Short mmCIF file of C-alpha atoms in Angstrom, two decimals:
data_model
loop_
_atom_site.label_atom_id
_atom_site.label_comp_id
_atom_site.label_asym_id
_atom_site.label_seq_id
_atom_site.Cartn_x
_atom_site.Cartn_y
_atom_site.Cartn_z
CA MET A 1391 -27.94 -49.04 77.72
CA MET A 1392 -26.52 -50.44 74.47
CA ALA A 1393 -24.38 -48.41 72.09
CA ASP A 1394 -26.12 -47.53 68.82
CA SER A 1395 -25.17 -48.88 65.39
CA ASP A 1396 -22.32 -46.45 64.65
CA ASP A 1397 -20.67 -47.42 67.98
CA LYS A 1398 -21.03 -43.98 69.47
CA ALA A 1399 -22.37 -44.76 72.92
CA SER A 1400 -25.58 -42.98 73.83
CA VAL A 1401 -25.22 -41.13 77.11
CA THR A 1402 -28.47 -39.92 78.61
CA PRO A 1403 -28.09 -36.43 80.12
CA GLN A 1404 -28.22 -36.50 83.91
CA PRO A 1405 -31.27 -34.90 85.47
CA ALA A 1406 -30.71 -31.95 87.75
CA VAL A 1407 -29.21 -33.16 91.02
CA ASP A 1408 -31.04 -32.56 94.28
CA ILE A 1409 -27.92 -32.41 96.42
CA ALA A 1410 -29.80 -32.04 99.70
CA ALA A 1411 -31.94 -35.12 99.01
CA ARG A 1412 -28.96 -37.21 97.92
CA GLU A 1413 -26.90 -36.28 100.94
CA GLN A 1414 -29.85 -36.95 103.22
CA GLN A 1415 -30.12 -40.43 101.70
CA ILE A 1416 -26.45 -41.22 102.29
CA LEU A 1417 -25.45 -39.05 105.23
CA GLY A 1418 -28.75 -38.50 107.02
CA LYS A 1419 -28.38 -41.61 109.17
CA PRO A 1420 -25.49 -43.00 111.24
CA PRO A 1421 -22.81 -45.12 109.53
CA ARG A 1422 -23.93 -48.71 108.99
CA ILE A 1423 -20.70 -50.08 110.49
CA ALA A 1424 -19.16 -48.33 113.47
CA ALA A 1425 -15.66 -46.92 113.21
CA LEU A 1426 -12.89 -48.43 115.31
CA ASP A 1427 -12.08 -46.59 118.51
CA ARG A 1428 -9.68 -43.83 117.50
CA ASP A 1429 -7.60 -43.95 120.71
CA GLU A 1430 -7.24 -47.73 120.71
CA THR A 1431 -6.21 -48.02 117.05
CA ALA A 1432 -4.37 -44.73 116.46
CA ASP A 1433 -0.96 -46.36 116.05
CA MET A 1434 -2.19 -48.77 113.37
CA ALA A 1435 -4.11 -46.02 111.57
CA MET A 1436 -1.11 -43.67 111.69
CA GLU A 1437 1.09 -46.34 110.11
CA TRP A 1438 -1.33 -46.63 107.19
CA TRP A 1439 -1.74 -42.89 106.88
CA MET A 1440 2.01 -42.37 106.68
CA LYS A 1441 2.29 -45.14 104.09
CA LEU A 1442 -0.29 -43.48 101.84
CA ARG A 1443 1.18 -40.01 102.38
CA LYS A 1444 4.58 -41.31 101.29
CA TYR A 1445 3.45 -43.01 98.11
CA ILE A 1446 0.53 -40.85 96.97
CA SER A 1447 1.48 -37.41 98.30
CA GLY A 1448 5.22 -37.91 97.94
CA THR A 1449 6.14 -37.06 101.51
CA ASP A 1450 7.30 -39.05 104.49
CA GLU A 1451 7.26 -35.99 106.73
CA PRO A 1452 5.07 -36.26 109.83
CA PRO A 1453 1.64 -34.63 109.53
CA PRO A 1454 1.48 -31.00 110.72
CA PRO A 1455 0.64 -30.44 114.41
CA GLY A 1456 -3.05 -30.90 115.08
CA ALA A 1457 -3.70 -32.86 111.87
CA GLN A 1458 -6.16 -35.68 112.37
CA ILE A 1459 -5.89 -39.16 110.91
CA PRO A 1460 -8.66 -39.35 108.28
CA GLU A 1461 -11.80 -40.90 109.73
CA ILE A 1462 -12.20 -43.34 106.84
CA TYR A 1463 -9.18 -45.31 108.11
CA PHE A 1464 -11.08 -46.23 111.26
CA TYR A 1465 -13.78 -47.86 109.14
CA MET A 1466 -11.64 -49.64 106.58
CA LEU A 1467 -9.11 -51.00 109.07
CA ARG A 1468 -11.84 -53.27 110.43
CA VAL A 1469 -10.74 -55.50 107.52
CA PRO A 1470 -7.01 -54.75 107.30
CA GLU A 1471 -6.23 -57.51 104.78
CA LEU A 1472 -8.78 -56.12 102.32
CA TRP A 1473 -7.64 -52.55 103.00
CA ASP A 1474 -4.02 -53.64 102.42
CA ARG A 1475 -4.76 -55.06 98.99
CA PHE A 1476 -7.07 -52.27 97.93
CA THR A 1477 -4.55 -49.68 99.10
CA ALA A 1478 -1.81 -51.35 97.04
CA PHE A 1479 -4.01 -50.95 93.95
CA SER A 1480 -4.66 -47.30 94.82
CA ILE A 1481 -0.94 -46.62 95.32
CA GLN A 1482 -0.14 -48.22 91.97
CA LEU A 1483 -2.62 -46.03 90.11
CA GLN A 1484 -2.04 -42.76 91.96
CA ALA A 1485 1.68 -42.89 92.74
CA TYR A 1486 3.03 -44.92 89.84
CA GLY A 1487 0.29 -44.56 87.26
CA ALA A 1488 0.91 -43.48 83.67
CA LEU A 1489 -1.90 -40.92 83.47
CA THR A 1490 -1.13 -37.31 84.31
CA PHE A 1491 -2.54 -35.94 87.54
CA ARG A 1492 -5.05 -33.78 85.66
CA ASP A 1493 -6.32 -36.60 83.44
CA ARG A 1494 -6.65 -38.93 86.42
CA GLU A 1495 -8.52 -36.35 88.51
CA LEU A 1496 -10.85 -35.51 85.62
CA ALA A 1497 -11.76 -39.21 85.48
CA ILE A 1498 -12.04 -39.58 89.27
CA LEU A 1499 -14.16 -36.48 89.76
CA ARG A 1500 -16.52 -37.31 86.90
CA THR A 1501 -16.87 -40.82 88.35
CA GLY A 1502 -17.58 -39.44 91.82
CA TRP A 1503 -20.22 -37.09 90.45
CA LEU A 1504 -21.95 -39.75 88.35
CA CYS A 1505 -22.00 -42.05 91.39
CA GLN A 1506 -23.33 -39.13 93.43
CA ALA A 1507 -20.79 -40.04 96.10
CA PRO A 1508 -20.51 -37.13 98.57
CA PHE A 1509 -17.36 -38.33 100.36
CA GLU A 1510 -15.44 -39.18 97.18
CA TRP A 1511 -16.47 -36.04 95.34
CA GLY A 1512 -15.66 -33.70 98.22
CA GLU A 1513 -12.28 -35.26 98.97
CA HIS A 1514 -11.15 -35.09 95.36
CA VAL A 1515 -12.37 -31.54 94.93
CA ILE A 1516 -10.05 -30.63 97.82
CA LYS A 1517 -7.19 -32.63 96.32
CA SER A 1518 -7.63 -31.25 92.81
CA ARG A 1519 -8.00 -27.65 93.98
CA ASP A 1520 -4.69 -28.02 95.83
CA ARG A 1521 -3.08 -28.99 92.50
CA GLY A 1522 -4.42 -26.24 90.26
CA PHE A 1523 -8.03 -27.06 89.39
CA THR A 1524 -10.33 -24.05 89.56
CA SER A 1525 -13.91 -23.75 90.77
CA GLU A 1526 -14.88 -23.35 87.11
CA ASP A 1527 -13.14 -26.66 86.28
CA ILE A 1528 -15.05 -28.40 89.06
CA GLU A 1529 -18.38 -26.93 87.97
CA ARG A 1530 -17.78 -28.05 84.38
CA ILE A 1531 -16.81 -31.56 85.51
CA ALA A 1532 -20.18 -31.80 87.26
CA ALA A 1533 -21.84 -30.64 84.01
CA GLY A 1534 -19.87 -33.23 82.04
CA SER A 1535 -18.37 -33.65 78.61
CA SER A 1536 -21.06 -31.53 76.95
CA ALA A 1537 -20.03 -28.40 78.88
CA PRO A 1538 -18.26 -25.72 76.83
CA GLY A 1539 -14.58 -24.99 77.28
CA TRP A 1540 -12.99 -28.45 77.28
CA SER A 1541 -10.14 -29.36 74.97
CA GLU A 1542 -10.83 -32.30 72.65
CA HIS A 1543 -8.66 -34.49 74.88
CA GLU A 1544 -10.33 -33.48 78.16
CA ARG A 1545 -13.79 -33.88 76.63
CA ALA A 1546 -12.84 -37.42 75.58
CA ILE A 1547 -11.66 -38.31 79.11
CA LEU A 1548 -14.99 -37.17 80.54
CA ARG A 1549 -16.93 -38.82 77.73
CA ALA A 1550 -15.13 -42.13 78.35
CA VAL A 1551 -16.20 -42.03 82.02
CA GLU A 1552 -19.79 -41.25 81.02
CA GLU A 1553 -19.88 -44.09 78.49
CA LEU A 1554 -18.46 -46.58 80.98
CA HIS A 1555 -21.05 -45.44 83.52
CA ALA A 1556 -23.90 -45.74 81.00
CA ASP A 1557 -22.86 -48.76 78.94
CA SER A 1558 -19.81 -50.44 80.55
CA MET A 1559 -17.99 -49.67 77.30
CA ILE A 1560 -16.02 -46.89 75.57
CA SER A 1561 -17.16 -46.13 72.03
CA ASP A 1562 -14.82 -46.28 69.04
CA ASP A 1563 -15.20 -42.53 68.49
CA THR A 1564 -14.13 -41.71 72.05
CA TRP A 1565 -11.36 -44.30 72.07
CA GLY A 1566 -10.01 -42.96 68.79
CA THR A 1567 -9.88 -39.44 70.18
CA LEU A 1568 -8.09 -40.61 73.32
CA ALA A 1569 -5.61 -42.62 71.25
CA LYS A 1570 -4.40 -39.38 69.63
CA THR A 1571 -2.98 -38.14 72.94
CA LEU A 1572 -2.63 -41.13 75.28
CA THR A 1573 -0.09 -43.95 75.16
CA GLU A 1574 -1.24 -47.56 75.15
CA GLU A 1575 -0.29 -47.78 78.83
CA GLN A 1576 -2.43 -44.74 79.63
CA LEU A 1577 -5.34 -46.10 77.57
CA LEU A 1578 -5.14 -49.37 79.49
CA GLU A 1579 -4.97 -47.58 82.83
CA LEU A 1580 -7.96 -45.27 82.32
CA PRO A 1581 -10.75 -47.87 82.81
CA PHE A 1582 -8.91 -49.22 85.85
CA VAL A 1583 -8.98 -45.75 87.43
CA VAL A 1584 -12.69 -45.38 86.70
CA GLY A 1585 -13.43 -48.84 88.06
CA GLN A 1586 -11.44 -48.27 91.23
CA PHE A 1587 -13.30 -45.09 92.04
CA VAL A 1588 -16.67 -46.61 91.26
CA THR A 1589 -15.74 -49.14 93.94
CA VAL A 1590 -14.66 -46.37 96.33
CA GLY A 1591 -17.95 -44.52 95.77
CA TYR A 1592 -19.90 -47.72 96.35
CA PHE A 1593 -18.35 -48.56 99.70
CA GLN A 1594 -18.35 -44.98 100.97
CA ASN A 1595 -22.01 -44.56 100.07
CA ALA A 1596 -23.11 -47.99 101.27
CA LEU A 1597 -21.38 -47.62 104.65
CA ARG A 1598 -22.67 -44.02 104.99
CA ILE A 1599 -19.20 -42.80 105.88
CA PRO A 1600 -19.61 -39.26 107.26
CA LEU A 1601 -17.92 -36.17 105.85
CA THR A 1602 -14.98 -34.80 107.82
CA GLY A 1603 -12.05 -32.40 107.59
CA GLY A 1604 -13.51 -29.64 105.47
CA ASN A 1605 -15.17 -32.00 103.00
CA VAL A 1606 -18.56 -30.45 102.12
CA GLY A 1607 -19.68 -33.28 99.87
CA LEU A 1608 -21.53 -32.72 96.63
CA LYS A 1609 -21.69 -28.97 97.26
CA ALA A 1610 -17.89 -28.73 96.92
CA ARG A 1611 -16.59 -26.50 94.17
#
């Protein structure tokens, strides 16, 4: 979809989402690539889990008793070189990124919803709720930038994601609004965050990675 003549990208409203049908499409069949055997690869997976916990969650403490290594590790560690490089990118954006946690999660969640990615959406609802997002925030993110109650800045973050999704571009109007409150570093980082989580949604959906650990997919609020 091309932006119109005044460079304000046209974003077509999303139709109502049939969550059951979407999750049946993605999760209604077994994963397309089998996970590694958990017992045989637990040491390798634990090493990666601890690495991500340290850099993204800010802790190098062992997981609490009974905590399970996330299932996604046993899929992605089939290609450890790729996982290594992709993880480094994720750590850079989430542990050392310039965007605030709230701005980054607004962008990630809106991306996950537009991609209709059950695993990504559900995981980041859990993560954002742990850091202060409310059920009302999550519901409005699903509704998008047109929902009432957003600040000008938050609306522009969501609008930027929607424009990138629709047109692979951010309009001058939206960029100008973001430039009032974001640094150049943050402006540069925002499309990288959106692009990374489009990629995450793609591989999670395409592999049909199942929901685990309290993740209820697109129903999460």
